[in-house]
Short mmCIF file of C-alpha atoms and ligand atoms in Angstrom, two decimals:
data_model
loop_
_atom_site.label_atom_id
_atom_site.label_comp_id
_atom_site.label_asym_id
_atom_site.label_seq_id
_atom_site.Cartn_x
_atom_site.Cartn_y
_atom_site.Cartn_z
CA MET A 1258 115.88 -105.14 -52.35
CA GLU A 1259 113.16 -103.45 -54.35
CA VAL A 1260 112.44 -101.80 -57.68
CA ARG A 1261 110.99 -98.28 -57.49
CA LEU A 1262 110.95 -95.05 -59.50
CA ASP A 1263 113.75 -92.55 -59.00
CA PRO A 1264 113.07 -88.78 -59.04
CA ALA A 1265 113.67 -88.72 -62.84
CA GLY A 1266 110.93 -91.35 -63.34
CA ARG A 1267 113.34 -94.19 -64.14
CA MET A 1268 113.07 -97.60 -62.50
CA GLU A 1269 115.91 -98.24 -60.09
CA LEU A 1270 117.12 -101.17 -58.02
CA GLY A 1271 117.54 -100.12 -54.43
CA VAL A 1272 117.67 -101.10 -50.80
CA ILE A 1273 114.27 -101.18 -49.12
CA GLY A 1274 114.01 -98.15 -46.83
CA GLU A 1275 116.60 -96.05 -48.65
CA PRO A 1276 115.24 -92.93 -50.39
CA ALA A 1277 114.50 -93.12 -54.13
CA GLY A 1278 117.42 -91.79 -56.18
CA HIS A 1279 120.03 -93.80 -54.28
CA GLY A 1280 119.62 -96.98 -56.30
CA ALA A 1281 120.85 -98.19 -59.68
CA ALA A 1282 118.92 -97.21 -62.82
CA VAL A 1283 119.87 -98.03 -66.41
CA ASP A 1284 120.65 -94.96 -68.51
CA PHE A 1285 122.38 -95.81 -71.76
CA ARG A 1286 122.83 -92.10 -72.67
CA ARG A 1287 125.76 -92.12 -70.25
CA VAL A 1288 127.69 -94.93 -71.95
CA SER A 1289 130.69 -93.73 -73.94
CA LEU A 1290 131.06 -95.57 -77.22
CA ALA A 1291 134.43 -94.05 -78.12
CA GLY A 1292 136.82 -96.55 -79.72
CA ILE A 1293 134.25 -99.26 -79.28
CA SER A 1294 135.61 -101.75 -81.80
CA SER A 1295 138.96 -101.85 -80.01
CA GLN A 1296 137.43 -102.59 -76.60
CA PRO A 1297 138.65 -105.96 -75.24
CA LEU A 1298 135.03 -107.17 -74.77
CA VAL A 1299 134.18 -106.49 -78.42
CA ARG A 1300 137.41 -107.97 -79.74
CA ALA A 1301 136.91 -111.08 -77.61
CA CYS A 1302 133.43 -111.62 -79.09
CA GLY A 1303 134.76 -111.65 -82.67
CA GLU A 1304 132.80 -110.74 -85.80
CA PRO A 1305 129.32 -109.28 -85.13
CA GLY A 1306 126.54 -111.86 -85.36
CA GLN A 1307 123.85 -113.44 -83.19
CA LEU A 1308 125.14 -113.19 -79.61
CA LEU A 1309 123.64 -114.53 -76.40
CA ASP A 1310 124.47 -112.46 -73.32
CA ALA A 1311 123.56 -115.17 -70.82
CA THR A 1312 124.20 -113.01 -67.75
CA ALA A 1313 122.67 -109.68 -68.74
CA GLY A 1314 122.60 -107.92 -65.34
CA LEU A 1315 121.96 -104.21 -65.89
CA GLY A 1316 122.88 -104.57 -69.56
CA GLY A 1317 126.11 -102.55 -69.77
CA ASP A 1318 127.91 -105.22 -71.77
CA SER A 1319 124.85 -105.98 -73.93
CA TRP A 1320 124.75 -102.30 -74.83
CA ILE A 1321 128.43 -102.16 -75.87
CA LEU A 1322 128.02 -105.30 -77.97
CA ALA A 1323 124.82 -104.04 -79.62
CA ALA A 1324 126.56 -100.74 -80.38
CA ALA A 1325 129.37 -102.73 -82.00
CA GLY A 1326 126.81 -104.35 -84.32
CA PHE A 1327 125.91 -107.61 -82.55
CA LEU A 1328 122.28 -108.76 -82.43
CA VAL A 1329 122.04 -109.43 -78.71
CA THR A 1330 119.68 -111.79 -76.94
CA ALA A 1331 120.08 -110.74 -73.30
CA VAL A 1332 118.92 -113.16 -70.59
CA GLU A 1333 118.56 -112.24 -66.92
CA ARG A 1334 117.06 -114.53 -64.30
CA SER A 1335 116.45 -111.99 -61.53
CA PRO A 1336 113.02 -110.43 -62.16
CA LEU A 1337 114.08 -107.30 -60.20
CA VAL A 1338 117.26 -106.74 -62.21
CA ALA A 1339 115.45 -107.57 -65.48
CA ALA A 1340 112.69 -105.04 -64.74
CA VAL A 1341 115.26 -102.25 -64.36
CA LEU A 1342 117.04 -103.29 -67.56
CA ARG A 1343 113.75 -103.53 -69.48
CA ASP A 1344 112.96 -99.96 -68.40
CA GLY A 1345 116.36 -98.72 -69.60
CA ILE A 1346 115.98 -100.44 -72.97
CA ALA A 1347 112.46 -99.00 -73.40
CA ARG A 1348 113.71 -95.46 -72.74
CA ALA A 1349 116.59 -95.98 -75.20
CA ARG A 1350 114.13 -97.23 -77.86
CA ALA A 1351 112.16 -94.01 -77.45
CA ASP A 1352 115.30 -91.88 -77.90
CA GLY A 1353 116.03 -91.21 -81.59
CA ARG A 1354 119.82 -91.22 -81.01
CA LEU A 1355 119.81 -94.58 -79.23
CA ALA A 1356 116.95 -96.47 -80.89
CA THR A 1357 119.08 -98.25 -83.50
CA ILE A 1358 121.28 -99.79 -80.81
CA ALA A 1359 118.38 -100.52 -78.44
CA ASN A 1360 116.50 -102.35 -81.19
CA ARG A 1361 119.40 -104.79 -81.48
CA ILE A 1362 118.75 -106.04 -77.91
CA GLU A 1363 116.02 -108.56 -77.09
CA LEU A 1364 115.58 -109.17 -73.37
CA HIS A 1365 114.34 -112.44 -71.87
CA VAL A 1366 113.68 -113.05 -68.19
CA GLY A 1367 114.69 -116.55 -67.22
CA GLU A 1368 117.41 -119.12 -66.73
CA SER A 1369 120.00 -119.12 -69.51
CA ALA A 1370 120.99 -122.77 -69.13
CA ALA A 1371 117.36 -123.82 -69.73
CA MET A 1372 117.08 -121.44 -72.67
CA LEU A 1373 120.29 -122.79 -74.19
CA ALA A 1374 119.03 -126.34 -73.89
CA ALA A 1375 115.72 -125.44 -75.56
CA SER A 1376 116.85 -123.10 -78.35
CA GLY A 1377 118.45 -124.35 -81.52
CA THR A 1378 119.87 -120.92 -82.37
CA PRO A 1379 123.28 -121.10 -84.08
CA TRP A 1380 124.90 -118.54 -81.78
CA THR A 1381 127.93 -116.71 -83.15
CA ALA A 1382 129.00 -116.13 -79.56
CA ILE A 1383 127.79 -116.76 -76.02
CA TYR A 1384 128.98 -114.24 -73.45
CA LEU A 1385 129.17 -115.09 -69.73
CA ASP A 1386 129.82 -112.59 -66.94
CA PRO A 1387 128.71 -114.33 -63.75
CA MET A 1388 128.98 -112.64 -60.36
CA TYR A 1389 132.22 -113.48 -58.67
CA PRO A 1390 133.16 -113.11 -55.03
CA PRO A 1391 134.82 -109.77 -54.20
CA LYS A 1392 138.62 -109.84 -54.05
CA THR A 1393 138.74 -108.93 -50.38
CA LYS A 1394 136.02 -108.15 -47.88
CA SER A 1395 137.20 -104.53 -47.73
CA ALA A 1396 137.44 -103.97 -51.52
CA LEU A 1397 134.41 -101.92 -52.49
CA ALA A 1398 132.79 -102.63 -55.85
CA PRO A 1399 130.94 -99.80 -57.64
CA LYS A 1400 127.45 -99.25 -56.19
CA PRO A 1401 125.41 -100.70 -59.09
CA ILE A 1402 127.44 -103.93 -58.85
CA ARG A 1403 126.92 -104.08 -55.08
CA LEU A 1404 123.18 -103.59 -55.52
CA VAL A 1405 122.95 -106.33 -58.15
CA ARG A 1406 124.95 -108.62 -55.86
CA ASP A 1407 122.56 -107.86 -53.01
CA ALA A 1408 119.66 -108.77 -55.30
CA VAL A 1409 121.07 -111.97 -56.84
CA GLY A 1410 123.90 -113.23 -54.57
CA ASP A 1411 126.90 -115.08 -56.00
CA ASP A 1412 126.35 -117.11 -59.17
CA LEU A 1413 127.49 -120.40 -57.71
CA ASP A 1414 126.25 -122.33 -60.76
CA ALA A 1415 128.55 -120.48 -63.19
CA ARG A 1416 130.33 -123.71 -64.12
CA ASP A 1417 126.99 -125.37 -65.06
CA LEU A 1418 126.16 -122.39 -67.27
CA PHE A 1419 129.54 -122.68 -68.96
CA LEU A 1420 128.88 -126.37 -69.68
CA ALA A 1421 125.40 -125.53 -71.05
CA ALA A 1422 127.11 -123.00 -73.35
CA VAL A 1423 129.60 -125.65 -74.49
CA ALA A 1424 126.74 -128.04 -75.29
CA ALA A 1425 125.08 -125.35 -77.45
CA ASN A 1426 128.19 -125.41 -79.70
CA PRO A 1427 128.44 -121.67 -80.48
CA GLY A 1428 131.16 -120.13 -82.62
CA ARG A 1429 132.81 -119.02 -79.41
CA ILE A 1430 132.22 -118.63 -75.69
CA VAL A 1431 133.58 -115.54 -73.99
CA VAL A 1432 133.94 -115.46 -70.20
CA LYS A 1433 134.68 -112.29 -68.27
CA ARG A 1434 136.89 -112.92 -65.27
CA PRO A 1435 138.54 -110.61 -62.76
CA HIS A 1436 142.33 -110.66 -62.91
CA HIS A 1437 142.48 -112.33 -59.49
CA ALA A 1438 140.03 -115.14 -60.35
CA ALA A 1439 141.11 -118.74 -60.18
CA VAL A 1440 140.92 -120.69 -63.42
CA VAL A 1441 137.63 -122.58 -63.36
CA HIS A 1442 137.54 -123.43 -67.05
CA PRO A 1443 140.20 -124.98 -69.26
CA GLU A 1444 142.83 -122.75 -70.78
CA PRO A 1445 141.17 -120.36 -73.26
CA ASP A 1446 142.25 -120.08 -76.89
CA LEU A 1447 142.51 -116.29 -76.63
CA THR A 1448 142.60 -113.78 -73.78
CA PHE A 1449 141.90 -110.05 -74.02
CA GLU A 1450 142.93 -107.92 -71.06
CA SER A 1451 141.27 -104.74 -69.86
CA LYS A 1452 142.19 -102.65 -66.83
CA LEU A 1453 139.65 -104.33 -64.56
CA ALA A 1454 139.11 -107.76 -66.06
CA ARG A 1455 140.10 -110.23 -68.70
CA TYR A 1456 137.96 -111.81 -71.40
CA ASP A 1457 138.73 -115.46 -72.07
CA ALA A 1458 137.59 -116.70 -75.49
CA TYR A 1459 136.96 -120.40 -76.18
CA LEU A 1460 136.68 -121.02 -79.92
CA ARG A 1461 134.69 -123.79 -81.61
CA SER A 1462 137.58 -124.08 -84.05
CA GLY A 1463 140.15 -124.06 -81.23
CA SER A 1464 141.39 -126.79 -78.93
CA SER A 1465 140.14 -125.49 -75.57
CA LEU A 1466 136.67 -127.07 -75.60
CA ARG A 1467 137.50 -130.46 -77.09
CA THR A 1468 137.61 -132.30 -73.76
CA LEU A 1469 134.26 -130.83 -72.63
CA ARG A 1470 132.23 -131.25 -75.81
CA PRO A 1471 130.02 -134.35 -75.80
CA SER A 1472 131.49 -136.85 -78.27
CA PRO A 1473 129.14 -138.45 -80.85
CA GLU A 1474 129.45 -141.83 -79.01
CA LYS A 1475 128.43 -140.28 -75.68
CA SER A 1476 125.32 -138.71 -77.17
CA LEU A 1477 124.08 -142.01 -78.70
C1 SAM B 263 127.95 -109.73 -63.00
S1 SAM B 263 126.27 -109.54 -63.43
C2 SAM B 263 126.37 -109.20 -65.15
C3 SAM B 263 126.73 -107.78 -65.46
C4 SAM B 263 126.53 -107.44 -66.91
N1 SAM B 263 127.53 -108.06 -67.74
C5 SAM B 263 126.51 -105.93 -67.12
O1 SAM B 263 127.23 -105.45 -68.00
O2 SAM B 263 125.73 -105.26 -66.45
C6 SAM B 263 125.67 -111.21 -63.48
C7 SAM B 263 124.18 -111.28 -63.78
O3 SAM B 263 123.92 -112.51 -64.44
C8 SAM B 263 122.75 -113.09 -63.93
N2 SAM B 263 122.86 -114.54 -64.12
C9 SAM B 263 123.83 -115.34 -63.61
N3 SAM B 263 123.65 -116.61 -64.01
C10 SAM B 263 122.53 -116.61 -64.79
C11 SAM B 263 121.84 -117.64 -65.49
N4 SAM B 263 122.26 -118.91 -65.46
N5 SAM B 263 120.74 -117.29 -66.21
C12 SAM B 263 120.31 -116.00 -66.25
N6 SAM B 263 120.94 -114.99 -65.59
C13 SAM B 263 122.04 -115.28 -64.88
C14 SAM B 263 122.71 -112.66 -62.47
O4 SAM B 263 121.38 -112.68 -61.96
C15 SAM B 263 123.30 -111.25 -62.54
O5 SAM B 263 122.29 -110.27 -62.70
#
């Protein structure tokens, strides 16, 4: 995989050897924001506040959340994927119609679990959308998702990231899961369904995280 410029001068993630223009670029002008506050992702994340998108990818979900009023810290560990996202955010910042939303997103390149352990930020919400294995070998995901998968592989440490999020004690943790996914976390407090996925919300004030949270005795 490589990052190169497409014919419109945007950075794109693509397969080495394929012509420029066949990869995935980030262009937030194309994102529809109609009915944004009723989108399951936005409802799952609760009241707008300081949100960590710990699996930023190409930033589609960060963008929706920023448009809904969240201040988004987006973290992506693949330098290739992050470079393409950084380019998309920079172009949005230079576009008068998109700048307000783009300025609500701060991108970091790195490992979210390490960042969570180091930062004392009182996150309103931590959002997790790790790569998951395709439903069947023949089921074809949209091209940008396939390209990101080719660049980063499967996120086999998703459970560790969830536990790092629990330890950071945010107001809530929201995990995006495909409908077919096995339950890898305890039962959520709330679930919001969309056509393609569900958003499981684990609330600090709820009961779902109690068994995972380090007790005061354990941390002595
Ligand atoms: C399914 S994609 C996310 C898609 C994203 N929600 C969007 O709207 O474009 C998962 C991304 O999270 C990144 N990722 C997974 N685990 C991570 C971690 N622990 N720290 C930082 N990035 C991570 C992967 O490299 C991959 O780019």
